Coordinates of C-alpha atoms in Angstrom, one line a residue:
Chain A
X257 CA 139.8 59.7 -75.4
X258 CA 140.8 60.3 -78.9
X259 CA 141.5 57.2 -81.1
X260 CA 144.7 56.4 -82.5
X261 CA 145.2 58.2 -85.8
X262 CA 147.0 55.6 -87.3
X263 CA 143.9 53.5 -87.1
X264 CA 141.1 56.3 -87.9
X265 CA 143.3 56.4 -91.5
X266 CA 143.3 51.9 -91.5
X267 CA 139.4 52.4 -90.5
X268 CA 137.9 53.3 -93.8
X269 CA 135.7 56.5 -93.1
X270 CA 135.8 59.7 -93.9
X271 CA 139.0 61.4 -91.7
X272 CA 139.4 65.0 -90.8
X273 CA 142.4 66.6 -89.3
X274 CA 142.7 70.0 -88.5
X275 CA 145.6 72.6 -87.4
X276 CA 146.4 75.0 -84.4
X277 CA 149.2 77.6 -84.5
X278 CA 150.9 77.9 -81.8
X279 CA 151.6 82.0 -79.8
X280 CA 153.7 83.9 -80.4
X281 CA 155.1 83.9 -77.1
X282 CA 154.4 81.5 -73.4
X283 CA 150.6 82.4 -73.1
X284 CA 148.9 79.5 -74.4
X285 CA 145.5 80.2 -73.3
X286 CA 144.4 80.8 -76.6
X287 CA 145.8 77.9 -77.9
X288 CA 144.3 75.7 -75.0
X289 CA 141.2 77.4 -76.2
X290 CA 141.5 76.3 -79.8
X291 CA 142.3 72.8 -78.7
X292 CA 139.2 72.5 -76.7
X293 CA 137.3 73.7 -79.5
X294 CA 138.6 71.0 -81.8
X295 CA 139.7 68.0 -80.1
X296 CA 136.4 66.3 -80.0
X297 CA 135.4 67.4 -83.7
X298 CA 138.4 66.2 -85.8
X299 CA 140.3 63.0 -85.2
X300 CA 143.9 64.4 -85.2
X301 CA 144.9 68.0 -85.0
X302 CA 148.6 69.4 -86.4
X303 CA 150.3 71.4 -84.9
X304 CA 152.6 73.8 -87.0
X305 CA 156.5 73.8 -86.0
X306 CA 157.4 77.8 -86.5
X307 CA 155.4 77.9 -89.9
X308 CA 156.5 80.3 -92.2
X309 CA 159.7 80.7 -90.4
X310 CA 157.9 82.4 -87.7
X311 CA 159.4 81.7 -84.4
X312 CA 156.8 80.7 -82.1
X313 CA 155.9 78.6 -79.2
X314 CA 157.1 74.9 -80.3
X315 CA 155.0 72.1 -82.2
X316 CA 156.3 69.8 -79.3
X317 CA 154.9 71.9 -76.7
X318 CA 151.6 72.0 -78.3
X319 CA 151.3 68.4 -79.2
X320 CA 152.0 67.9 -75.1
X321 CA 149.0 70.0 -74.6
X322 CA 146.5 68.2 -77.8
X323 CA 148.0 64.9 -75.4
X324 CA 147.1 66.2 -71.8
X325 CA 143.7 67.4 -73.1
X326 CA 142.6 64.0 -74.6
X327 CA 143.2 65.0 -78.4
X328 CA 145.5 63.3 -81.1
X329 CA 148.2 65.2 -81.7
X330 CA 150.0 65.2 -85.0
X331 CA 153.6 66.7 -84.2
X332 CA 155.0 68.6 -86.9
X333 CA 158.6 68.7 -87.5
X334 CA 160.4 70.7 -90.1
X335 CA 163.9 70.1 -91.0
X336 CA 164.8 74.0 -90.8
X337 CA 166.2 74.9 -87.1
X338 CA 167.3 71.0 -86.1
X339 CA 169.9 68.9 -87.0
X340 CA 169.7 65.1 -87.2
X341 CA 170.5 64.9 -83.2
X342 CA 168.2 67.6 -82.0
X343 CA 165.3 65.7 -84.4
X344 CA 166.0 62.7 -83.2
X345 CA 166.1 63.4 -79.4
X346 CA 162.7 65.0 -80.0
X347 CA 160.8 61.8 -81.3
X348 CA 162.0 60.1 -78.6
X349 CA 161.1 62.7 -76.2
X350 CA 157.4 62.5 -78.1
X351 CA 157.6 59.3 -78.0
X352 CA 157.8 59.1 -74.5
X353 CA 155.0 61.8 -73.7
X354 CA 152.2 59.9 -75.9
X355 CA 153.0 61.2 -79.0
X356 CA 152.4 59.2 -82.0
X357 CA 152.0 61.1 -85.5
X358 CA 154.5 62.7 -86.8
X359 CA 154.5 65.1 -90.1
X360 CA 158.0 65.8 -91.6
X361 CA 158.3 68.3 -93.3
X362 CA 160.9 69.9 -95.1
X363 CA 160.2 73.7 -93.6
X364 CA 159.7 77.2 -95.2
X365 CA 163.1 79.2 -95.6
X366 CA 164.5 81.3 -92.9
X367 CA 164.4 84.5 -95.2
X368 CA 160.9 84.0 -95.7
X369 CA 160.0 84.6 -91.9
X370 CA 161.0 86.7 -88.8
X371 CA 164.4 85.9 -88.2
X372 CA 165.9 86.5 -91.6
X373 CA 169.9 86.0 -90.6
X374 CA 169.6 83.1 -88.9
X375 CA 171.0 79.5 -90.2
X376 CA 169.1 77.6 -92.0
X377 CA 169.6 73.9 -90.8
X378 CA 168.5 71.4 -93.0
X379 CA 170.4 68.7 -92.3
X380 CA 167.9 66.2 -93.4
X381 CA 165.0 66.6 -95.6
X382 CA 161.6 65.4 -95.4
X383 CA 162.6 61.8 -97.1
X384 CA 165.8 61.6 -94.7
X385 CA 163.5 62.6 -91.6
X386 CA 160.7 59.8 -92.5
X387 CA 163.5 56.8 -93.0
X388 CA 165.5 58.4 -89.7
X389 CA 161.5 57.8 -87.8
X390 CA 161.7 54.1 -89.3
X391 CA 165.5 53.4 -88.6
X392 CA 164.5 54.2 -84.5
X393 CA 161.6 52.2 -84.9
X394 CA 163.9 49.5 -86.1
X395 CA 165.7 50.2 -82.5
X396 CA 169.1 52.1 -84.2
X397 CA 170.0 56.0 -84.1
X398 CA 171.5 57.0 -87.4
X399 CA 174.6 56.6 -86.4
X400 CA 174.2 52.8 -85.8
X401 CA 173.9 53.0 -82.0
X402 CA 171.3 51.4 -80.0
X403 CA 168.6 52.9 -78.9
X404 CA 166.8 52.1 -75.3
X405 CA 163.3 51.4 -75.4
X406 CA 161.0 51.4 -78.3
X407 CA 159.5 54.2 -80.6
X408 CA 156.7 53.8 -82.8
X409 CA 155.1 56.6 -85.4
X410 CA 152.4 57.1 -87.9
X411 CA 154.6 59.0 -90.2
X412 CA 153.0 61.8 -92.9
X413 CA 154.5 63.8 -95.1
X414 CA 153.2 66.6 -97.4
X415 CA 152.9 67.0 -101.1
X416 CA 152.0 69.4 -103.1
X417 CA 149.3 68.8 -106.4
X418 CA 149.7 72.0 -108.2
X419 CA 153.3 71.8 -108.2
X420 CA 154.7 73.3 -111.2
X421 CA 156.1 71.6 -113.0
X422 CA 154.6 68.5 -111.1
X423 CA 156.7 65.5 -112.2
X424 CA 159.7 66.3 -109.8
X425 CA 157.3 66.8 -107.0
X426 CA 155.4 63.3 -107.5
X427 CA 159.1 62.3 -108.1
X428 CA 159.7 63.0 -104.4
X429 CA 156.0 61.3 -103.3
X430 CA 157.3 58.3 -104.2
X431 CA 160.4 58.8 -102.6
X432 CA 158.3 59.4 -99.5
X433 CA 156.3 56.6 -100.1
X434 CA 159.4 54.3 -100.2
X435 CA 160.8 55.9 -97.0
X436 CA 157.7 55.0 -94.9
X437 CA 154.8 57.9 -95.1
X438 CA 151.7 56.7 -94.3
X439 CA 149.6 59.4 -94.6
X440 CA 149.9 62.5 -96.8
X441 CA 148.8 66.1 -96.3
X442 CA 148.0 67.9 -99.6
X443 CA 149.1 71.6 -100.0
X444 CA 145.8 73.5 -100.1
X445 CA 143.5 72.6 -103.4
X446 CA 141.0 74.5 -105.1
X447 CA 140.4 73.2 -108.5
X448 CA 138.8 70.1 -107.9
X449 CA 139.3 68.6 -111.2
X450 CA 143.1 68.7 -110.9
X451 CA 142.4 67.3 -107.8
X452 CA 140.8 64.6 -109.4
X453 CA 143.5 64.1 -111.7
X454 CA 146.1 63.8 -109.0
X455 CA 144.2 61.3 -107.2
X456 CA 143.8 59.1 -110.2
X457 CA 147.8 59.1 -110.0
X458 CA 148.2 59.2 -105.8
X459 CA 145.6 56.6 -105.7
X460 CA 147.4 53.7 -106.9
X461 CA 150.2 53.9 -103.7
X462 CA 149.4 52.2 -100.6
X463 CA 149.0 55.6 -98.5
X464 CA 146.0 57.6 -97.3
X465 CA 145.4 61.3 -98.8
X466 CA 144.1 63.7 -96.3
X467 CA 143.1 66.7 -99.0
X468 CA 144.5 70.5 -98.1
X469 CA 141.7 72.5 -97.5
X470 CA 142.7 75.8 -96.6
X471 CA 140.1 79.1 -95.6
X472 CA 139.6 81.5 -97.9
X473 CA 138.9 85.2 -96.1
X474 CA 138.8 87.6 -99.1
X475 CA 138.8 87.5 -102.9
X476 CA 142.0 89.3 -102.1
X477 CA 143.7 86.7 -99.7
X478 CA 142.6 84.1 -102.7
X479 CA 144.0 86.5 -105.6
X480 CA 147.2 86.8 -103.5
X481 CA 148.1 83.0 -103.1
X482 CA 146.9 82.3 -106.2
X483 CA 149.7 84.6 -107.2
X484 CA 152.1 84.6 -104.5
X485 CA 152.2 81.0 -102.7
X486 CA 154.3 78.3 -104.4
X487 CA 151.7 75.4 -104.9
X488 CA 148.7 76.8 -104.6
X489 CA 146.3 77.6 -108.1
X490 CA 142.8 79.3 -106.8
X491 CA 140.5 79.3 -109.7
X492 CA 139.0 82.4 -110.9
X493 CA 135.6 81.6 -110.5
X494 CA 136.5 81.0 -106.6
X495 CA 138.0 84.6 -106.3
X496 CA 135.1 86.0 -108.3
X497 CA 132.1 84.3 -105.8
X498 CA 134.4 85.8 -102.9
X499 CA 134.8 89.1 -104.6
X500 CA 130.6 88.9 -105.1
X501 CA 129.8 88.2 -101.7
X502 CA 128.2 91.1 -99.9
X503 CA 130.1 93.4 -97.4
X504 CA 131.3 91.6 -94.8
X505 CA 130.3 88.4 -95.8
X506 CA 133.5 87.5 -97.3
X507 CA 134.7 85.4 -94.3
X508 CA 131.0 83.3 -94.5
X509 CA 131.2 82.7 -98.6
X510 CA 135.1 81.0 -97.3
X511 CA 133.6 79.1 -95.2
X512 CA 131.0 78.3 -97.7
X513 CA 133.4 77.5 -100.4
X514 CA 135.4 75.6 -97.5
X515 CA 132.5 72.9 -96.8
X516 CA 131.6 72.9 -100.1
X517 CA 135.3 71.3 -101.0
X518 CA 135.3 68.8 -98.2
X519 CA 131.4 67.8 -99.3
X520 CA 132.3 67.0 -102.5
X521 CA 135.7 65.6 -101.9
X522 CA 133.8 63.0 -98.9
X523 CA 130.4 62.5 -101.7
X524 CA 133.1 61.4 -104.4
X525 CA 135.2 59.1 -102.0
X526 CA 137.9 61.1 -103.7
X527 CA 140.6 60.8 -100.7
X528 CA 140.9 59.1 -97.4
X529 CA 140.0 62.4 -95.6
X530 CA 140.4 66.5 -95.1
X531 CA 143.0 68.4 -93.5
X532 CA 141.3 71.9 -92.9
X533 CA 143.7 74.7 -92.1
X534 CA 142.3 77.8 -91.3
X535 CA 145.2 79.6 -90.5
X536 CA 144.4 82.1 -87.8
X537 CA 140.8 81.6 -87.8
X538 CA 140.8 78.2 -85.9
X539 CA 137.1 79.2 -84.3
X540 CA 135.6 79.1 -87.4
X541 CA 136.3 75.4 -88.4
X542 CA 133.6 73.7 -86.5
X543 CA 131.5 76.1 -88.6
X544 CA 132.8 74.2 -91.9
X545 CA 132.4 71.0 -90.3
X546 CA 128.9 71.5 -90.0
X547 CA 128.4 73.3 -93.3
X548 CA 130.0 70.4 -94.8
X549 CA 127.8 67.6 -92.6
X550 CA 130.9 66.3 -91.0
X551 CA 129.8 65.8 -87.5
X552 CA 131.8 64.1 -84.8
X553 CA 134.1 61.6 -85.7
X554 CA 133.0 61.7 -89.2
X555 CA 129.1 61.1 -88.3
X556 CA 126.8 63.2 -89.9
X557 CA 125.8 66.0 -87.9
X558 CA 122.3 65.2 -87.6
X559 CA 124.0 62.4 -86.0
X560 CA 125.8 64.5 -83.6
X561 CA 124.7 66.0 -80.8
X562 CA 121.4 63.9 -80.4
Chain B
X284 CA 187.8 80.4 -114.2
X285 CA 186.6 80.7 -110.3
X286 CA 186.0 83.5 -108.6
X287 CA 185.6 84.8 -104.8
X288 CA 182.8 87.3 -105.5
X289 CA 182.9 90.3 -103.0
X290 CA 180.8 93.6 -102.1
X291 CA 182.0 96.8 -100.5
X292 CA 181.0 97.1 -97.3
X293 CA 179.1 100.5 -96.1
X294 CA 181.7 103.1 -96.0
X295 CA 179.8 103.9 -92.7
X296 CA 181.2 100.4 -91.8
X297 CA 184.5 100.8 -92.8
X298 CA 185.2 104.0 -91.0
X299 CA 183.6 102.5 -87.6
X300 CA 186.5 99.5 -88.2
X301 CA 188.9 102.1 -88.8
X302 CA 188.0 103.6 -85.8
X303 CA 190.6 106.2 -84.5
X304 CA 193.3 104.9 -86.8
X305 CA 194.0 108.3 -89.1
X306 CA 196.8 106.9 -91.2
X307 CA 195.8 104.3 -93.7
X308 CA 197.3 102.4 -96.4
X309 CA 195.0 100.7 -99.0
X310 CA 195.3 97.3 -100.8
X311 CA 193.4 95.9 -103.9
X312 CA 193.7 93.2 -106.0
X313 CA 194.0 93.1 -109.9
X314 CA 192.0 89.8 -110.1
X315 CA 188.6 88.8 -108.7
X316 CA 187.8 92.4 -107.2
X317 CA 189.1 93.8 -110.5
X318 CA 186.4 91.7 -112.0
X319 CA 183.4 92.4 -109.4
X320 CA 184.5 96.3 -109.6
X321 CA 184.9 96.1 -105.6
X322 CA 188.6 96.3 -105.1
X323 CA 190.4 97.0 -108.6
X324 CA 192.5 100.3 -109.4
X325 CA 189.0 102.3 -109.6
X326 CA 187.4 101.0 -106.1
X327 CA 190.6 101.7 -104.7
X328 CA 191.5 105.4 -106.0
X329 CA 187.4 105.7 -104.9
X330 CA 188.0 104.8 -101.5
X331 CA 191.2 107.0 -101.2
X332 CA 188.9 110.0 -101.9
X333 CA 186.4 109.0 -99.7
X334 CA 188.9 108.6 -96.9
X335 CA 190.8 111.8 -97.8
X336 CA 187.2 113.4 -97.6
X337 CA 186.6 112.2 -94.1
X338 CA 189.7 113.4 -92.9
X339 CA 192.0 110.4 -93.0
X340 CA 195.5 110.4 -94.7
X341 CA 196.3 107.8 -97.3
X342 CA 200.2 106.8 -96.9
X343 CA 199.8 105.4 -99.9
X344 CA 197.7 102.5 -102.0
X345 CA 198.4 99.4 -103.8
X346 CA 197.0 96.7 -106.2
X347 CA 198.1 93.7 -105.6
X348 CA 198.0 91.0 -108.8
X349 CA 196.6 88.3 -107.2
X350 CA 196.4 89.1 -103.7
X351 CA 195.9 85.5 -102.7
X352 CA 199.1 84.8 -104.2
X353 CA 202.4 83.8 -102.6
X354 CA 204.2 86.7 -104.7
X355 CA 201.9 88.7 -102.9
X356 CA 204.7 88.9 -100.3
X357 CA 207.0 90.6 -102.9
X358 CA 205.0 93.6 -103.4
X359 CA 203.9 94.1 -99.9
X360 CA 207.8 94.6 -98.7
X361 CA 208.5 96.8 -101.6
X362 CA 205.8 99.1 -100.6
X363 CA 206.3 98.9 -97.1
X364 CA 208.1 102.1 -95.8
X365 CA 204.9 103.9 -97.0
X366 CA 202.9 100.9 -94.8
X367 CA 205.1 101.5 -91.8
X368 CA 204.2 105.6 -91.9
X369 CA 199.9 103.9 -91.5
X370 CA 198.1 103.0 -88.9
X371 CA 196.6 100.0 -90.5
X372 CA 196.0 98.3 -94.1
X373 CA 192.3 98.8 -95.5
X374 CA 192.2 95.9 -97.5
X375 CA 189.7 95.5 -101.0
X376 CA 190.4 92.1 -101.6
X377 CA 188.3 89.0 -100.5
X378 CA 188.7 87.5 -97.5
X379 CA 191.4 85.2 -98.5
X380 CA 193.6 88.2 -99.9
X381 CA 193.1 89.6 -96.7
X382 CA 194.2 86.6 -95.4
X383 CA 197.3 86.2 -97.2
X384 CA 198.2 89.8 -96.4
X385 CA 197.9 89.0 -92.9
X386 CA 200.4 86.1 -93.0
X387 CA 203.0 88.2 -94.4
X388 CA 202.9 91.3 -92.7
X389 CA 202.2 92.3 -89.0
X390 CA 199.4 95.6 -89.2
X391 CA 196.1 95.8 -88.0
X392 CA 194.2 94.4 -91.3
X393 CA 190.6 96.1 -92.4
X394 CA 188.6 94.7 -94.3
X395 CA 186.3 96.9 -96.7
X396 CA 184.5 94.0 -98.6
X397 CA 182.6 91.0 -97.3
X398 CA 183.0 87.7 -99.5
X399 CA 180.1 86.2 -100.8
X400 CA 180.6 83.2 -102.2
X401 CA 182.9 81.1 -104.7
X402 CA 180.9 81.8 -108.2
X403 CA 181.4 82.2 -112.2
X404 CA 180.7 85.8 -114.1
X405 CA 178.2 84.1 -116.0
X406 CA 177.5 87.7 -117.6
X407 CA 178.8 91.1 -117.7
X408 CA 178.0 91.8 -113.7
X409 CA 175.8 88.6 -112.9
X410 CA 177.7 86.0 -110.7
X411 CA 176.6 82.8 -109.6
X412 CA 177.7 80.4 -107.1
X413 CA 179.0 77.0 -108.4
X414 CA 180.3 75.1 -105.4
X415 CA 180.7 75.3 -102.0
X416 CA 183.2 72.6 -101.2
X417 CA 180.9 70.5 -99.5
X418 CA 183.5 67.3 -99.7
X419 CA 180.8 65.0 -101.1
X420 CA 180.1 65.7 -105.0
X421 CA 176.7 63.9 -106.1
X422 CA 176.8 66.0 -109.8
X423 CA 176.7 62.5 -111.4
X424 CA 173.4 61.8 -110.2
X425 CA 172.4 65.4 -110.9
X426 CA 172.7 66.4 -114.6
X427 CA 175.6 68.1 -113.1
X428 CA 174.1 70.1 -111.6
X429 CA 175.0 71.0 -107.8
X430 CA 171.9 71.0 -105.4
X431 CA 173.7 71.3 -102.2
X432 CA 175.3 75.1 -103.1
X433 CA 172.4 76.0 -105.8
X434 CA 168.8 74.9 -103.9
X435 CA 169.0 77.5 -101.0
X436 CA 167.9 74.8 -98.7
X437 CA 170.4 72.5 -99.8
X438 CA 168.6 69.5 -100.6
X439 CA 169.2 66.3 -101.6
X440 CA 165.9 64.4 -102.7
X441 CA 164.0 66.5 -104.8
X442 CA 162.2 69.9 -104.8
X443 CA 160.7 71.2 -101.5
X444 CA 157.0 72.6 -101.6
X445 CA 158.9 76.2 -102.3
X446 CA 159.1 75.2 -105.8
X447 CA 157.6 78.1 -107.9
X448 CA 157.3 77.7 -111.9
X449 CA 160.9 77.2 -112.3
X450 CA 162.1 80.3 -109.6
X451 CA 163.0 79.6 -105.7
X452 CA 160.4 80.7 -103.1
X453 CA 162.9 83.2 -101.3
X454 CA 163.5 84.9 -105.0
X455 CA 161.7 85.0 -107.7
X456 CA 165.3 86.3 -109.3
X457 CA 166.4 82.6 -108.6
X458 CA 166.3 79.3 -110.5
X459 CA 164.7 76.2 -108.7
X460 CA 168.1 73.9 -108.6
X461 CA 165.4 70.9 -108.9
X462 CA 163.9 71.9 -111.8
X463 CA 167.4 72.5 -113.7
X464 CA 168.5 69.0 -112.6
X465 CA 164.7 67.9 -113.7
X466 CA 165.0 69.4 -116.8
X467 CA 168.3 68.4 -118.0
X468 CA 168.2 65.1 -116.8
X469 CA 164.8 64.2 -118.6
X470 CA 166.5 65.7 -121.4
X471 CA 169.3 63.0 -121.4
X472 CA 167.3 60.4 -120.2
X473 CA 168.3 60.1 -117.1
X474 CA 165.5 60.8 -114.6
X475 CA 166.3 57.5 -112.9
X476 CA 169.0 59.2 -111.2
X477 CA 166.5 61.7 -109.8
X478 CA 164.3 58.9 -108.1
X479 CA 167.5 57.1 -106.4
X480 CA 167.7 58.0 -102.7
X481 CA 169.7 60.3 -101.3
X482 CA 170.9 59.6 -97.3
X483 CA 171.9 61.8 -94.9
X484 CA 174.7 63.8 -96.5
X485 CA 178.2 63.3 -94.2
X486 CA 178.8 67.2 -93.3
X487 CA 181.9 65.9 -92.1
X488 CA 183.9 64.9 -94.6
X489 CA 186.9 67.7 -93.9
X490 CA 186.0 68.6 -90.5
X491 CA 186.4 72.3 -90.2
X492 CA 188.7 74.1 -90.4
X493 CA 190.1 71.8 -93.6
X494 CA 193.7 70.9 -93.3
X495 CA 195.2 67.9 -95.4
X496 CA 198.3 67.0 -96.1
X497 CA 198.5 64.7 -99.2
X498 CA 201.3 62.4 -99.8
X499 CA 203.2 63.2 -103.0
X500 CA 204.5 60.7 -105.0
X501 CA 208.0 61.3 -105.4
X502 CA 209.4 61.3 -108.6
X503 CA 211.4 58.2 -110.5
X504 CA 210.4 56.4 -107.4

């Protein structure tokens, strides 16, 4: 059985977390597949709640199957298609399937995904979602009410480094800080150094880092979030050794690049840990675990496997 | 001043609503649609000749002043023997003009706009929304400006990971409501009242639909 994220993250070594997305559609067996893969070679694996504003099979659902299969789930909730109710029913329906970590999230906007006229929700954000987790943990709903039977989450929350302009987004760290995250994911970094400088800053609050790391496929996926995707800065040296690498060979200098990240971020004891998200290419991240020498449970993997 | 900002529907639209009903009599207004060029004199002679075009008959047309008006009731009875000889009333007002109309008079009502939102003509054709009534003003803690109708998601505690160098992630045509507030409050020295805590907004202020009656003070009382 998978060990309790909560104290993987108190533990002290290197953690890594990684992400499935859920069908489009009932058929899981891919997704099944994908959690088998995984399970055993990260210590908690998200689960994204219709990313993008995709409507998909739900982050619950998924999180029940990481749980039945002997993973760590990490439930991912987005503020988007709930309100405070449906969200809070939820965590205690999680709760009571096994479910203990919890990412809130604020969520992508409806027109950016496949269902571009419906309502947006949003009846909480992110900081309102982590103190609502804390306020049933306390044994209260948030209207006040008592709640039957206990509920207990490692709470995470996202934050974005390259955030432009970055005060108002560290601005709302520390408001997630204050409202009970744990454990942070970071939108996908590239440029290590202004990684470095927003650890220096992140560093000195009492929560654990897990570092975005997120595939590269093509110099011409990298050019396009570079350009495209709120957050995200790709340096040009990075789309230039994609754009150099031989026919075909693309995918393999990503994963390159990919282990090369999480090496240096785990050498430099930059962060508590990784979250890889290789966002329709799950098969390929034991492949950057090993490039990277991250081996079961954070051994090395000439530890693993002998 | 306030305005209900409006766009024409598709004229395809408008003739499905109209349906079988040959005989219409058209409405504008003289303020907000006058403004938006979606329901003044112009748009409303327009639609006339588009209607005439497609074979309907036009009993007649109208601008109202102010459409949401009370005195609106004035000029729909004098007009309304050439009302009577219609079908319906193809209305190019906003939705509360249409509204108005409806209370006073008794015709099938068309509408041939659809009304955006409550905004300001902050230039010649560009309209922004400014409020949308939520019941709950937080300005004061937002350099006054209003992050429930101008961040698209609403939200209360900062900017979401959407943020994009200033512009929202759904359009790059639209300002990031955090970084305004950001901006202006740094620039009075305020950014305190950024890092305060929002709760859970009460959505429920004025359940819908609103209805209050306030009690007036009476006079020399």
């Amino acid at each position: 059985m998978a060990r309790v994220l909560r104290e993987v993250l108190r533990s002290g070594e290197f953690v890594v977390t990684s992400e499935i997305g859920p069908p489009k559609g009932s058929d899981v067996s891919k997704m099944s597949h994908h959690i088998e893969m995984l399970k055993d070679k990260v210590h908690a694996l998200n689960v994204t709640d219709n990313q993008s504003s995709v409507m998909r099979y739900p982050s619950l659902g998924g999180a029940i199957l990481i749980k039945e299969r002997g993973g760590e789930p990490i439930l991912q909730m987005t503020c988007r298609d709930r309100n405070r109710l449906a969200l809070q029913g939820d965590l205690l329906f999680a709760y009571s399937r096994g479910i203990r970590n919890v990412l809130c999230l604020t969520g992508d906007a409806v027109p950016v995904g496949d269902h571009k006229t419906a309502k947006s929700v949003f009846d909480l954000d992110s900081t309102q979602l982590l103190r609502a987790i804390r306020t049933l943990e306390s044994g209260k709903d948030m209207g006040g009410n008592t709640i039957e039977g206990k509920v207990e989450f490692c709470a995470g929350a996202i934050v974005t480094p390259e955030a432009r302009p970055l005060e108002p987004q560290l601005m709302k760290f520390e408001k997630k800080v204050d409202c009970g995250a744990e454990f942070f994911q970071t939108q996908a970094i590239y440029d290590m150094d202004n990684f470095r400088r927003f650890m220096e800053y992140a560093g000195r609050f009492p929560v654990k880092i897990l570092a975005g790391i997120v595939l590269l496929t093509s110099a011409k996926m990298a050019k396009y979030m570079t350009e495209n995707v709120p957050g995200i800065f790709v340096p040009q040296t990075l789309i230039d050794e994609l754009a150099q690498a031989p026919k075909g060979q693309a995918l393999k200098k990503g994963i390159e690049i990919a282990a090369r990240m999480v090496r240096a971020i785990k050498e430099e004891g930059l962060c508590a840990g990784v979250h890889i998200m290789a966002i329709g290419r799950e098969e390929v991240v034991p492949e950057i675990l090993q490039a990277a020498g991250i081996g079961f449970n954070g051994h090395k993997a000439s530890d693993a496997g002998t | 001043m306030i305005r209900s900002i409006t766009k024409q529907k598709p004229l395809a639209e408008v003739l499905e609503l109209l349906g079988e009903m040959e005989r219409v009599f058209i409405i504008g207004c003289g303020t907000c649609t006058t403004m938006a060029h979606t329901g003044g004199q112009a748009e409303v002679l327009a639609m006339k000749q588009k209607l005439v075009e497609t074979g309907k008959v036009v009993t007649g047309f109208l601008v109202i002043p102010v459409a949401c008006d009370n005195l609106t009731e004035e000029a729909l009875q004098q007009n309304l023997p050439a009302m009577k000889e219609s079908q319906s009333l193809l209305i190019l007002t906003c939705a509360f003009g249409v509204q108005t109309i409806n209370r006073f008079l008794d015709f099938p009502v068309i509408p041939a706009l659809d009304t955006l939102f409550i905004g300001k003509e902050i230039g010649p054709g560009l309209f922004e929304e400014v409020c949308i009534q939520c019941g709950g003003c937080i300005l004061g803690e937002t350099g006054g400006i209003c992050p429930v109708t101008s961040c698209h998601k609403g939200l209360l505690n900062g900017p979401c990971g959407g943020t994009n160098n200033g512009k929202c992630e759904i359009d790059r045509n639209k300002d990031c409501a955090w970084t305004l507030i950001y901006e202006r409050l740094q620039k009075q020295g305020r950014l305190s009242a950024m890092r305060k805590f929002q709760s859970a907004k009460n959505y429920q202020v004025e359940p819908k639909p609103g209805k209050t009656l306030f009690e007036l003070e009476r006079s020399g009382s």
